[in-house]
């Protein structure tokens, strides 16, 4: 190329924008882009804190699990009264643990605001508490402890620290037993034995007892032991109870738990609102109650004989004192007693709810008490059944009033068709259907062969007709044969009428069952003051329940009666002392339609 054209070519290339880029086989070669420094990740969001409790969300839970190897998380709902009652206790527990520099953190999650977390952790009620260890998100431990500050703190202490103190010498045992009413010491020759793990596992949850363990031969000798034994030391009654470990079968936690529960009880327990739960946690099915007036010297003198009779029956019969001079009218009513009848004894099996009374006028001595217990346990005493007196005007109203004493005569009158409502005075479902029942009685009052009646099943017991729900409706048609028909239809005047007019049959189009029909005895959800009692008894209960899976106890029904005298304002429920999770005091996962939240 002629040299004179070179400057022109350079100018043309520059004008075309290709100057300086060079040419490759497929066109211009681009310069590599300038490298930018990597962007810094924003710092992870720190979860806020309220009253010493971390407030977690879907974004911050993972971080919290990484940073806190022991994390208790409460899933709550802002509208839940039980959550509001728990809140101050939860914060106090956080403060207690922080003051001790305990390696555990408390947190909370607003369940309704974080539905993904609520679903992930299967939250079905509020509050629900779960304990996470070492960041393990998939297998948290369900919280099973109390809902007051010290109980929450102690439950956690026994998980992040030792649940039993290791004892080296006699001075260690003395220091432990001097400061506690009940101390449990495991004497194990080998602390690596699997029985020790069983013992420590039980100690984690038995928060009302203090635990120690030792393998020191001199301590075995000091306390007269030659084999592995769990010893319960107490400052009352016998002072000590031993539970030898079976060498072949090993230590069974259930057996040990029952032993400790039974032997930690006083031989004689005075009934009160504070001791009622303890009475039924012992799961002793037979109770002997001594009714006395504690203000009278002559009555108090009977306590010595009562205590003297108790030791042979430990674990089989629970001895309970009821002060008729205290606020215990509801207990008297349940047993069909009046305060003036004290001193007297009553025996009850809480599984069958059968009650027994000694011979009228029998003295209350250690010998007569022992004989009475043995005779009842041996089947030599027939149970008695409660009945109110027949009211003079029992048949003057459209709805006739039945009691135990006139039930048979009226219900099985072969000339009458008798429709009976078995109810509880405190049951909201019974109250709800009461107008329809009155209307039914008014409608049929001129039918000479029809009787509409009601019976208070909490004050009148019928051996042949145990009542398992309130309200329960039964129809006794005229004629021989003592026929009984259970009514399971709708509770309205029209359906009641069709049932009567058809001779005790529901028309085909009527439903056979009614949603929300009779609840188990004492489990009417509107019964004030019954939640913690009834959930444990009639619903099968929690591990600490009032004789799990048995019929309603004398305390459950007596509390129902007591609630009639002192009804609670539902708007003040959130201020009550929170109860443990096993007592069915929790709210459902969705917001309630009425203030503030179901539950007792």
Coordinates of C-alpha atoms in Angstrom, one line a residue:
X1 CA 0.0 0.0 0.0
X2 CA 1.3 3.4 -0.9
X3 CA 2.6 5.2 2.1
X4 CA 0.7 8.3 1.3
X5 CA -2.6 6.6 2.0
X6 CA -1.7 5.4 5.5
X7 CA -2.7 8.6 7.4
X8 CA -6.0 8.6 5.6
X9 CA -6.7 4.9 6.6
X10 CA -5.9 5.6 10.2
X11 CA -8.3 8.6 10.2
X12 CA -11.1 6.4 8.6
X13 CA -10.6 3.6 11.2
X14 CA -10.7 6.1 14.0
X15 CA -13.9 7.6 12.7
X16 CA -15.6 4.2 12.5
X17 CA -14.9 3.5 16.2
X18 CA -12.6 0.5 15.6
X19 CA -9.4 2.2 16.2
X20 CA -7.4 0.6 19.0
X21 CA -9.6 -2.5 19.2
X22 CA -7.8 -4.6 16.7
X23 CA -9.4 -7.1 14.4
X24 CA -9.8 -10.8 15.0
X25 CA -10.9 -13.5 12.6
X26 CA -14.6 -12.8 13.3
X27 CA -14.5 -9.1 13.9
X28 CA -13.3 -6.7 16.5
X29 CA -11.7 -8.1 19.7
X30 CA -13.2 -6.6 22.9
X31 CA -11.1 -5.7 25.8
X32 CA -11.9 -7.7 29.0
X33 CA -14.3 -5.9 31.3
X34 CA -12.9 -4.2 34.3
X35 CA -13.2 -6.5 37.3
X36 CA -15.4 -5.1 40.1
X37 CA -14.7 -5.9 43.8
X38 CA -17.3 -8.4 45.2
X39 CA -20.2 -6.8 47.0
X40 CA -20.1 -7.2 50.7
X41 CA -23.1 -9.2 52.2
X42 CA -25.2 -7.1 54.5
X43 CA -24.9 -8.2 58.1
X44 CA -27.5 -10.7 59.2
X45 CA -30.4 -9.2 61.0
X46 CA -30.1 -9.3 64.8
X47 CA -33.3 -10.5 66.4
X48 CA -34.8 -7.8 68.7
X49 CA -35.2 -8.4 72.4
X50 CA -38.2 -7.8 74.7
X51 CA -37.8 -8.0 78.5
X52 CA -34.8 -10.3 78.1
X53 CA -36.6 -12.6 75.6
X54 CA -35.5 -12.8 71.9
X55 CA -38.2 -12.1 69.4
X56 CA -37.7 -14.4 66.5
X57 CA -39.1 -14.7 62.9
X58 CA -38.6 -16.9 59.9
X59 CA -35.6 -14.8 59.0
X60 CA -33.9 -14.9 62.4
X61 CA -34.7 -18.3 63.8
X62 CA -31.9 -20.1 62.0
X63 CA -29.3 -17.6 63.2
X64 CA -30.6 -17.9 66.7
X65 CA -30.3 -21.7 66.6
X66 CA -26.7 -21.4 65.5
X67 CA -25.7 -18.8 68.1
X68 CA -27.6 -20.3 71.1
X69 CA -26.9 -24.0 71.8
X70 CA -29.7 -24.2 74.3
X71 CA -32.8 -22.3 73.1
X72 CA -36.3 -22.4 74.6
X73 CA -38.9 -20.9 72.1
X74 CA -42.4 -20.0 73.0
X75 CA -44.9 -19.9 70.1
X76 CA -47.6 -17.5 71.2
X77 CA -50.6 -15.6 69.8
X78 CA -51.1 -11.9 70.8
X79 CA -54.8 -12.5 71.4
X80 CA -54.3 -15.6 73.6
X81 CA -55.1 -14.9 77.3
X82 CA -52.9 -17.8 78.5
X83 CA -50.0 -16.4 76.5
X84 CA -50.5 -13.0 78.1
X85 CA -50.6 -14.7 81.5
X86 CA -47.4 -16.6 80.7
X87 CA -45.5 -13.5 79.4
X88 CA -44.3 -12.0 82.7
X89 CA -43.3 -15.4 84.1
X90 CA -41.4 -16.2 81.0
X91 CA -39.5 -12.9 81.2
X92 CA -38.8 -13.5 84.9
X93 CA -37.3 -16.9 84.1
X94 CA -35.1 -15.3 81.5
X95 CA -33.9 -12.8 84.1
X96 CA -33.2 -15.5 86.6
X97 CA -31.1 -17.5 84.2
X98 CA -29.3 -14.5 82.9
X99 CA -28.3 -13.6 86.5
X100 CA -26.8 -17.0 86.9
X101 CA -25.0 -16.8 83.6
X102 CA -26.8 -20.0 82.6
X103 CA -26.0 -21.2 79.1
X104 CA -29.6 -21.0 77.9
X105 CA -31.6 -18.4 76.0
X106 CA -35.4 -17.8 76.0
X107 CA -37.1 -16.7 72.8
X108 CA -40.6 -16.3 71.4
X109 CA -42.4 -16.5 68.0
X110 CA -45.7 -14.8 67.1
X111 CA -47.4 -17.9 65.6
X112 CA -50.1 -16.2 63.6
X113 CA -47.6 -13.8 62.2
X114 CA -45.2 -16.6 61.3
X115 CA -47.5 -19.3 59.9
X116 CA -44.6 -21.1 58.1
X117 CA -42.8 -21.6 61.5
X118 CA -46.0 -22.7 63.2
X119 CA -46.6 -25.3 60.5
X120 CA -43.0 -26.5 60.5
X121 CA -43.1 -27.1 64.3
X122 CA -46.6 -28.5 64.3
X123 CA -48.0 -25.8 66.6
X124 CA -51.6 -26.7 67.3
X125 CA -52.3 -24.6 70.3
X126 CA -51.0 -21.5 72.1
X127 CA -48.8 -21.2 74.0
X128 CA -46.5 -24.0 72.8
X129 CA -42.9 -24.2 74.0
X130 CA -40.1 -26.1 72.4
X131 CA -36.5 -26.6 73.5
X132 CA -33.8 -26.7 70.9
X133 CA -30.3 -28.1 71.6
X134 CA -27.1 -27.6 69.6
X135 CA -29.0 -26.0 66.7
X136 CA -31.0 -29.1 66.0
X137 CA -34.0 -27.8 64.2
X138 CA -35.7 -31.0 63.3
X139 CA -36.1 -32.6 66.8
X140 CA -36.9 -30.1 69.5
X141 CA -38.0 -31.3 72.9
X142 CA -41.5 -30.5 74.0
X143 CA -41.5 -28.3 77.1
X144 CA -43.3 -30.2 79.9
X145 CA -42.6 -28.0 82.9
X146 CA -44.6 -25.5 85.0
X147 CA -45.6 -22.1 83.7
X148 CA -44.2 -20.0 86.5
X149 CA -40.8 -18.4 86.5
X150 CA -38.8 -20.6 88.9
X151 CA -40.3 -23.8 87.4
X152 CA -39.3 -22.7 83.9
X153 CA -35.8 -21.9 85.1
X154 CA -35.4 -25.1 87.0
X155 CA -36.6 -27.2 84.0
X156 CA -34.0 -25.6 81.9
X157 CA -31.2 -25.8 84.6
X158 CA -31.7 -29.6 84.7
X159 CA -31.2 -29.8 80.9
X160 CA -28.1 -27.5 80.5
X161 CA -26.5 -28.7 83.7
X162 CA -26.5 -31.8 85.9
X163 CA -29.9 -33.0 87.0
X164 CA -28.4 -34.6 90.1
X165 CA -25.5 -33.5 92.3
X166 CA -22.6 -35.9 92.7
X167 CA -22.0 -36.6 96.3
X168 CA -18.5 -37.5 97.6
X169 CA -19.0 -37.9 101.4
X170 CA -21.4 -37.8 104.3
X171 CA -21.1 -34.1 104.6
X172 CA -22.3 -33.6 101.0
X173 CA -25.4 -35.7 101.8
X174 CA -26.0 -33.9 105.0
X175 CA -25.7 -30.5 103.2
X176 CA -28.3 -31.6 100.6
X177 CA -30.8 -33.1 103.0
X178 CA -30.6 -30.3 105.5
X179 CA -31.9 -27.7 103.0
X180 CA -34.7 -29.7 101.5
X181 CA -37.8 -31.6 102.8
X182 CA -37.4 -34.3 100.1
X183 CA -34.1 -35.5 98.7
X184 CA -33.6 -38.5 96.4
X185 CA -30.1 -40.0 96.3
X186 CA -29.1 -42.7 93.9
X187 CA -26.5 -45.1 95.2
X188 CA -24.8 -46.8 92.2
X189 CA -21.6 -48.8 92.3
X190 CA -20.9 -47.9 88.7
X191 CA -21.8 -44.4 87.5
X192 CA -21.4 -45.5 83.9
X193 CA -24.2 -48.0 84.3
X194 CA -27.3 -47.5 82.1
X195 CA -29.4 -47.4 85.3
X196 CA -27.7 -44.1 86.1
X197 CA -28.9 -42.6 82.8
X198 CA -32.5 -43.7 83.7
X199 CA -32.1 -42.1 87.1
X200 CA -30.8 -38.8 85.7
X201 CA -33.6 -38.8 83.0
X202 CA -36.2 -39.0 85.8
X203 CA -34.4 -36.3 87.7
X204 CA -34.8 -33.9 84.8
X205 CA -38.5 -33.7 85.2
X206 CA -39.2 -34.3 88.9
X207 CA -38.8 -30.6 89.6
X208 CA -40.3 -30.7 93.1
X209 CA -37.5 -33.0 94.4
X210 CA -33.8 -32.6 94.7
X211 CA -31.5 -35.3 93.4
X212 CA -28.0 -36.5 94.2
X213 CA -26.0 -39.6 93.3
X214 CA -22.9 -41.3 94.5
X215 CA -20.7 -44.4 94.0
X216 CA -18.6 -44.0 97.2
X217 CA -18.3 -47.4 99.1
X218 CA -18.2 -45.6 102.5
X219 CA -21.6 -44.0 101.8
X220 CA -23.1 -47.4 100.9
X221 CA -21.8 -48.7 104.2
X222 CA -22.9 -45.6 106.1
X223 CA -26.5 -46.1 105.0
X224 CA -26.5 -49.8 105.3
X225 CA -26.7 -50.6 101.6
X226 CA -25.1 -53.6 99.8
X227 CA -26.6 -53.1 96.3
X228 CA -27.7 -50.3 94.0
X229 CA -30.5 -48.5 95.6
X230 CA -32.5 -45.2 95.2
X231 CA -33.2 -43.7 98.7
X232 CA -35.8 -41.0 99.3
X233 CA -34.9 -39.0 102.4
X234 CA -37.7 -36.9 103.9
X235 CA -38.2 -34.7 107.0
X236 CA -41.5 -36.3 108.0
X237 CA -43.3 -39.6 108.6
X238 CA -40.9 -42.5 108.2
X239 CA -37.9 -40.3 107.3
X240 CA -36.6 -42.6 104.6
X241 CA -37.8 -45.0 101.9
X242 CA -35.6 -47.4 99.9
X243 CA -36.1 -48.5 96.3
X244 CA -33.6 -51.4 95.5
X245 CA -32.6 -51.7 91.9
X246 CA -33.3 -55.1 90.4
X247 CA -30.0 -56.4 89.2
X248 CA -31.5 -58.4 86.3
X249 CA -34.3 -56.2 85.1
X250 CA -32.5 -52.9 85.8
X251 CA -34.1 -49.6 86.9
X252 CA -37.5 -49.0 85.5
X253 CA -38.3 -45.3 85.3
X254 CA -42.1 -45.8 85.6
X255 CA -41.8 -47.9 88.7
X256 CA -39.3 -45.5 90.3
X257 CA -41.5 -42.5 89.5
X258 CA -44.5 -44.2 91.2
X259 CA -42.4 -45.1 94.2
X260 CA -41.1 -41.6 94.6
X261 CA -44.6 -40.0 94.1
X262 CA -46.2 -42.4 96.7
X263 CA -43.5 -42.1 99.3
X264 CA -43.0 -38.4 99.0
X265 CA -46.7 -37.9 100.0
X266 CA -47.4 -37.3 103.7
X267 CA -49.1 -40.3 105.3
X268 CA -52.0 -37.9 106.0
X269 CA -52.7 -35.0 103.7
X270 CA -55.0 -32.1 104.5
X271 CA -57.2 -31.2 101.6
X272 CA -56.9 -27.7 100.2
X273 CA -56.7 -25.9 96.9
X274 CA -52.9 -26.2 97.2
X275 CA -52.8 -29.9 97.9
X276 CA -55.6 -31.1 95.6
X277 CA -53.4 -31.7 92.6
X278 CA -50.9 -33.5 94.7
X279 CA -53.6 -35.8 96.0
X280 CA -54.4 -37.0 92.5
X281 CA -50.9 -37.0 91.0
X282 CA -50.2 -39.8 93.4
X283 CA -52.5 -42.0 91.3
X284 CA -53.7 -43.9 94.4
X285 CA -57.2 -45.0 93.5
X286 CA -58.6 -45.4 97.1
X287 CA -59.1 -42.4 99.2
X288 CA -60.1 -42.3 102.9
X289 CA -61.4 -39.0 104.0
X290 CA -61.7 -37.9 107.6
X291 CA -64.1 -34.9 108.0
X292 CA -63.4 -32.9 111.2
X293 CA -63.7 -29.4 112.4
X294 CA -60.2 -28.2 113.1
X295 CA -61.4 -25.5 115.5
X296 CA -62.6 -28.2 117.9
X297 CA -60.1 -29.8 120.3
X298 CA -62.1 -33.1 120.4
X299 CA -61.9 -33.3 116.6
X300 CA -58.2 -32.5 116.4
X301 CA -57.5 -35.3 118.9
X302 CA -58.7 -37.8 116.3
X303 CA -55.8 -37.0 114.0
X304 CA -53.4 -39.1 116.0
X305 CA -55.5 -42.3 115.5
X306 CA -55.9 -41.4 111.8
X307 CA -52.1 -41.1 111.4
X308 CA -51.6 -44.3 113.3
X309 CA -53.8 -46.3 111.0
X310 CA -52.2 -44.9 107.8
X311 CA -48.8 -46.7 107.4
X312 CA -50.0 -50.2 106.5
X313 CA -52.1 -48.7 103.7
X314 CA -49.4 -46.5 102.1
X315 CA -49.6 -46.8 98.3
X316 CA -53.0 -48.5 98.5
X317 CA -55.2 -46.0 100.3
X318 CA -54.5 -42.2 100.5
X319 CA -55.5 -40.7 103.9
X320 CA -57.0 -37.2 103.5
X321 CA -58.3 -34.8 106.2
X322 CA -61.1 -32.4 105.2
X323 CA -61.8 -29.4 107.5
X324 CA -65.5 -28.8 107.5
X325 CA -64.9 -25.4 109.1
X326 CA -62.9 -24.2 106.1
X327 CA -64.3 -23.4 102.6
X328 CA -65.0 -27.1 101.8
X329 CA -68.8 -27.2 101.5
X330 CA -68.4 -28.4 97.9
X331 CA -66.6 -31.5 99.2
X332 CA -69.3 -32.1 101.8
X333 CA -72.0 -31.8 99.2
X334 CA -70.3 -34.4 96.9
X335 CA -70.3 -37.0 99.7
X336 CA -73.8 -36.0 100.8
X337 CA -72.7 -34.7 104.1
X338 CA -73.4 -31.8 106.4
X339 CA -70.8 -30.1 108.6
X340 CA -72.8 -31.1 111.6
X341 CA -72.1 -34.8 110.8
X342 CA -68.4 -34.4 111.5
X343 CA -66.4 -36.2 112.7
X344 CA -67.0 -39.0 110.2
X345 CA -65.2 -41.1 107.6
X346 CA -65.9 -41.7 103.9
X347 CA -64.1 -44.1 101.6
X348 CA -64.1 -43.6 97.8
X349 CA -62.5 -45.4 94.8
X350 CA -61.9 -42.8 92.2
X351 CA -61.8 -45.3 89.4
X352 CA -65.4 -46.6 90.0
X353 CA -66.5 -43.4 92.0
X354 CA -68.1 -45.8 94.5
X355 CA -68.4 -44.3 98.0
X356 CA -68.5 -46.2 101.3
X357 CA -69.5 -45.1 104.8
X358 CA -68.9 -46.7 108.2
X359 CA -71.7 -47.8 110.4
X360 CA -73.6 -44.8 111.8
X361 CA -72.2 -43.7 115.1
X362 CA -69.0 -45.8 114.9
X363 CA -66.1 -44.2 116.9
X364 CA -63.1 -42.8 115.0
X365 CA -60.1 -44.7 116.3
X366 CA -57.0 -46.2 114.8
X367 CA -58.6 -49.7 115.3
X368 CA -62.0 -48.8 113.7
X369 CA -60.3 -47.0 110.8
X370 CA -58.1 -50.0 110.1
X371 CA -61.0 -52.3 110.2
X372 CA -63.1 -50.1 108.0
X373 CA -60.4 -49.9 105.3
X374 CA -59.8 -53.6 105.3
X375 CA -63.5 -54.4 105.1
X376 CA -64.0 -52.1 102.2
X377 CA -61.0 -53.4 100.3
X378 CA -62.2 -56.9 101.0
X379 CA -65.6 -56.2 99.5
X380 CA -67.4 -56.4 102.8
X381 CA -69.1 -53.0 102.6
X382 CA -71.8 -52.0 100.1
X383 CA -71.4 -48.6 98.5
X384 CA -73.9 -45.9 99.1
X385 CA -75.5 -43.6 96.6
X386 CA -76.4 -40.0 96.9
X387 CA -79.9 -38.7 96.8
X388 CA -81.5 -35.5 97.6
X389 CA -84.8 -35.5 99.5
X390 CA -87.9 -35.5 97.4
X391 CA -89.2 -31.9 97.1
X392 CA -92.8 -31.5 98.3
X393 CA -93.7 -29.8 95.0
X394 CA -91.7 -32.2 92.8
X395 CA -94.7 -32.7 90.5
X396 CA -96.3 -29.3 90.6
X397 CA -94.3 -27.7 87.7
X398 CA -94.5 -28.8 84.0
X399 CA -91.0 -30.2 84.3
X400 CA -91.1 -32.7 87.2
X401 CA -88.2 -32.8 89.6
X402 CA -86.7 -36.2 90.2
X403 CA -84.1 -37.3 92.8
X404 CA -82.5 -40.6 93.6
X405 CA -85.3 -41.5 96.0
X406 CA -88.2 -41.1 93.6
X407 CA -86.5 -42.0 90.3
X408 CA -87.5 -45.7 90.1
X409 CA -91.1 -45.0 91.0
X410 CA -91.5 -42.3 88.3
X411 CA -89.2 -43.6 85.5
X412 CA -90.6 -47.1 85.5
X413 CA -94.3 -46.3 85.9
X414 CA -95.8 -48.7 83.4
X415 CA -98.6 -46.3 82.6
X416 CA -96.4 -43.3 81.7
X417 CA -94.0 -42.4 78.9
X418 CA -91.2 -40.6 80.8
X419 CA -88.6 -38.3 79.2
X420 CA -85.8 -37.4 81.6
X421 CA -83.0 -34.9 81.3
X422 CA -79.9 -35.7 83.5
X423 CA -78.1 -32.4 84.0
X424 CA -75.4 -30.5 85.9
X425 CA -76.3 -27.1 87.3
X426 CA -73.1 -25.5 86.0
X427 CA -73.2 -27.0 82.5
X428 CA -73.7 -24.4 79.8
X429 CA -75.1 -26.9 77.3
X430 CA -77.8 -27.8 79.9
X431 CA -78.7 -24.2 80.4
X432 CA -78.8 -23.6 76.7
X433 CA -81.4 -26.4 76.1
X434 CA -83.4 -25.5 79.3
X435 CA -86.0 -23.2 77.5
X436 CA -86.7 -26.0 74.9
X437 CA -87.2 -28.5 77.7
X438 CA -89.6 -26.2 79.5
X439 CA -91.5 -25.6 76.3
X440 CA -91.8 -29.3 75.7
X441 CA -93.1 -29.9 79.2
X442 CA -95.7 -27.1 78.7
X443 CA -96.8 -28.6 75.4
X444 CA -97.4 -32.0 76.9
X445 CA -98.6 -31.1 80.3
X446 CA -102.2 -32.1 79.4
X447 CA -101.1 -35.5 78.2
X448 CA -101.7 -37.8 81.2
X449 CA -99.4 -40.5 79.9
X450 CA -96.4 -38.2 79.3
X451 CA -94.0 -36.9 81.9
X452 CA -91.2 -34.5 81.2
X453 CA -88.6 -34.5 84.1
X454 CA -85.1 -33.6 85.1
X455 CA -82.6 -34.9 87.6
X456 CA -79.5 -33.2 88.9
X457 CA -77.0 -36.0 88.3
X458 CA -74.3 -34.3 90.3
X459 CA -76.4 -34.6 93.5
X460 CA -78.2 -37.9 92.8
X461 CA -76.5 -41.1 91.9
X462 CA -78.2 -44.0 90.1
X463 CA -76.3 -47.3 90.2
X464 CA -78.1 -48.7 87.2
X465 CA -77.8 -45.5 85.1
X466 CA -74.3 -44.0 85.3
X467 CA -74.3 -40.7 83.6
X468 CA -71.2 -40.0 81.4
X469 CA -72.2 -36.7 79.9
X470 CA -74.2 -33.6 80.5
X471 CA -76.9 -33.2 79.4
X472 CA -77.9 -36.9 78.9
X473 CA -81.5 -37.6 77.8
X474 CA -83.2 -40.9 78.3
X475 CA -86.8 -42.0 77.4
X476 CA -88.6 -44.6 79.5
X477 CA -91.6 -45.8 77.4
X478 CA -94.8 -47.1 79.1
X479 CA -95.3 -50.8 79.5
X480 CA -93.5 -53.7 81.2
X481 CA -89.9 -54.6 80.7
X482 CA -88.1 -51.5 82.0
X483 CA -87.2 -50.4 78.5
X484 CA -84.8 -47.4 78.2
X485 CA -84.0 -45.4 75.0
X486 CA -81.1 -43.0 74.7
X487 CA -82.0 -39.8 72.9
X488 CA -79.3 -38.6 70.5
X489 CA -81.2 -36.2 68.4
X490 CA -81.3 -32.4 68.1
X491 CA -82.1 -30.4 71.2
X492 CA -85.1 -28.4 70.0
X493 CA -88.8 -28.4 70.6
X494 CA -89.7 -29.7 67.2
X495 CA -87.4 -32.7 67.3
X496 CA -88.3 -33.5 70.9
X497 CA -91.9 -33.5 69.9
X498 CA -91.4 -35.8 66.9
X499 CA -89.5 -38.1 69.1
X500 CA -92.3 -38.3 71.6
X501 CA -95.1 -38.6 69.0
X502 CA -93.3 -41.5 67.3
X503 CA -93.0 -43.5 70.5
X504 CA -89.4 -42.9 71.1
X505 CA -88.1 -43.0 67.5
X506 CA -86.6 -40.2 65.4
X507 CA -87.9 -39.8 61.9
X508 CA -85.5 -41.1 59.2
X509 CA -84.6 -37.6 58.1
X510 CA -83.4 -36.6 61.6
X511 CA -79.7 -36.9 62.3
X512 CA -78.7 -39.8 64.6
X513 CA -76.1 -37.7 66.4
X514 CA -75.8 -34.1 67.2
X515 CA -72.5 -32.1 66.9
X516 CA -71.5 -31.0 70.3
X517 CA -73.6 -33.6 72.1
X518 CA -73.1 -34.5 75.7
X519 CA -69.6 -34.0 77.1
X520 CA -68.0 -36.3 79.6
X521 CA -69.0 -35.7 83.2
X522 CA -67.5 -32.4 84.4
X523 CA -66.1 -31.6 81.0
X524 CA -68.7 -29.1 79.8
X525 CA -66.3 -26.5 78.4
X526 CA -68.3 -23.7 79.9
X527 CA -68.1 -25.0 83.4
X528 CA -66.2 -22.2 85.2
X529 CA -63.1 -23.2 87.1
X530 CA -62.8 -26.8 85.8
X531 CA -60.1 -26.8 83.1
X532 CA -57.1 -27.9 85.0
X533 CA -59.1 -30.6 86.9
X534 CA -61.2 -32.1 84.2
X535 CA -58.7 -32.3 81.4
X536 CA -56.6 -34.6 83.5
X537 CA -59.4 -36.8 84.7
X538 CA -62.0 -37.2 82.1
X539 CA -59.9 -36.7 79.0
X540 CA -57.2 -39.1 80.0
X541 CA -54.8 -36.5 81.2
X542 CA -51.2 -35.6 81.3
X543 CA -48.3 -37.4 82.9
X544 CA -49.0 -35.5 86.1
X545 CA -52.7 -36.0 85.9
X546 CA -55.3 -36.8 88.5
X547 CA -55.5 -40.5 88.1
X548 CA -55.2 -40.8 84.3
X549 CA -58.0 -42.4 82.4
X550 CA -60.3 -42.9 85.3
X551 CA -63.8 -41.6 86.0
X552 CA -64.1 -38.1 87.3
X553 CA -62.7 -37.7 90.8
X554 CA -64.4 -36.3 93.9
X555 CA -62.3 -33.2 93.5
X556 CA -63.3 -32.6 89.8
X557 CA -67.0 -32.7 90.6
X558 CA -66.7 -30.9 93.9
X559 CA -64.8 -28.1 92.2
X560 CA -67.7 -27.9 89.7
X561 CA -70.1 -27.2 92.5
X562 CA -67.7 -24.8 94.2
X563 CA -67.6 -22.8 90.9
X564 CA -71.3 -22.1 91.2
X565 CA -70.6 -20.2 94.4
X566 CA -67.7 -18.2 93.1
X567 CA -68.1 -17.8 89.3
X568 CA -65.2 -16.2 87.6
X569 CA -65.3 -13.2 85.2
X570 CA -63.9 -14.5 81.9
X571 CA -62.4 -11.1 81.2
X572 CA -60.0 -11.5 84.1
X573 CA -58.7 -14.9 83.1
X574 CA -55.5 -13.5 81.6
X575 CA -54.5 -12.4 85.0
X576 CA -54.6 -15.8 86.6
X577 CA -51.6 -17.9 87.5
X578 CA -50.5 -19.8 84.4
X579 CA -50.8 -23.5 84.5
X580 CA -48.7 -26.3 83.1
X581 CA -49.1 -27.2 79.4
X582 CA -50.7 -30.5 80.3
X583 CA -53.8 -28.9 81.8
X584 CA -55.6 -28.1 78.5
X585 CA -55.3 -24.4 79.2
X586 CA -54.1 -23.6 75.6
X587 CA -55.8 -21.7 72.9
X588 CA -56.5 -23.1 69.4
X589 CA -54.2 -21.9 66.6
X590 CA -56.8 -19.5 65.1
X591 CA -57.9 -16.3 66.6
X592 CA -61.1 -16.6 68.7
X593 CA -64.3 -14.9 67.6
X594 CA -65.0 -13.8 71.2
X595 CA -62.8 -12.2 73.8
X596 CA -60.4 -13.4 74.9
X597 CA -59.7 -17.0 74.4
X598 CA -61.2 -20.4 75.4
X599 CA -60.0 -22.4 78.3
X600 CA -60.3 -22.0 82.0

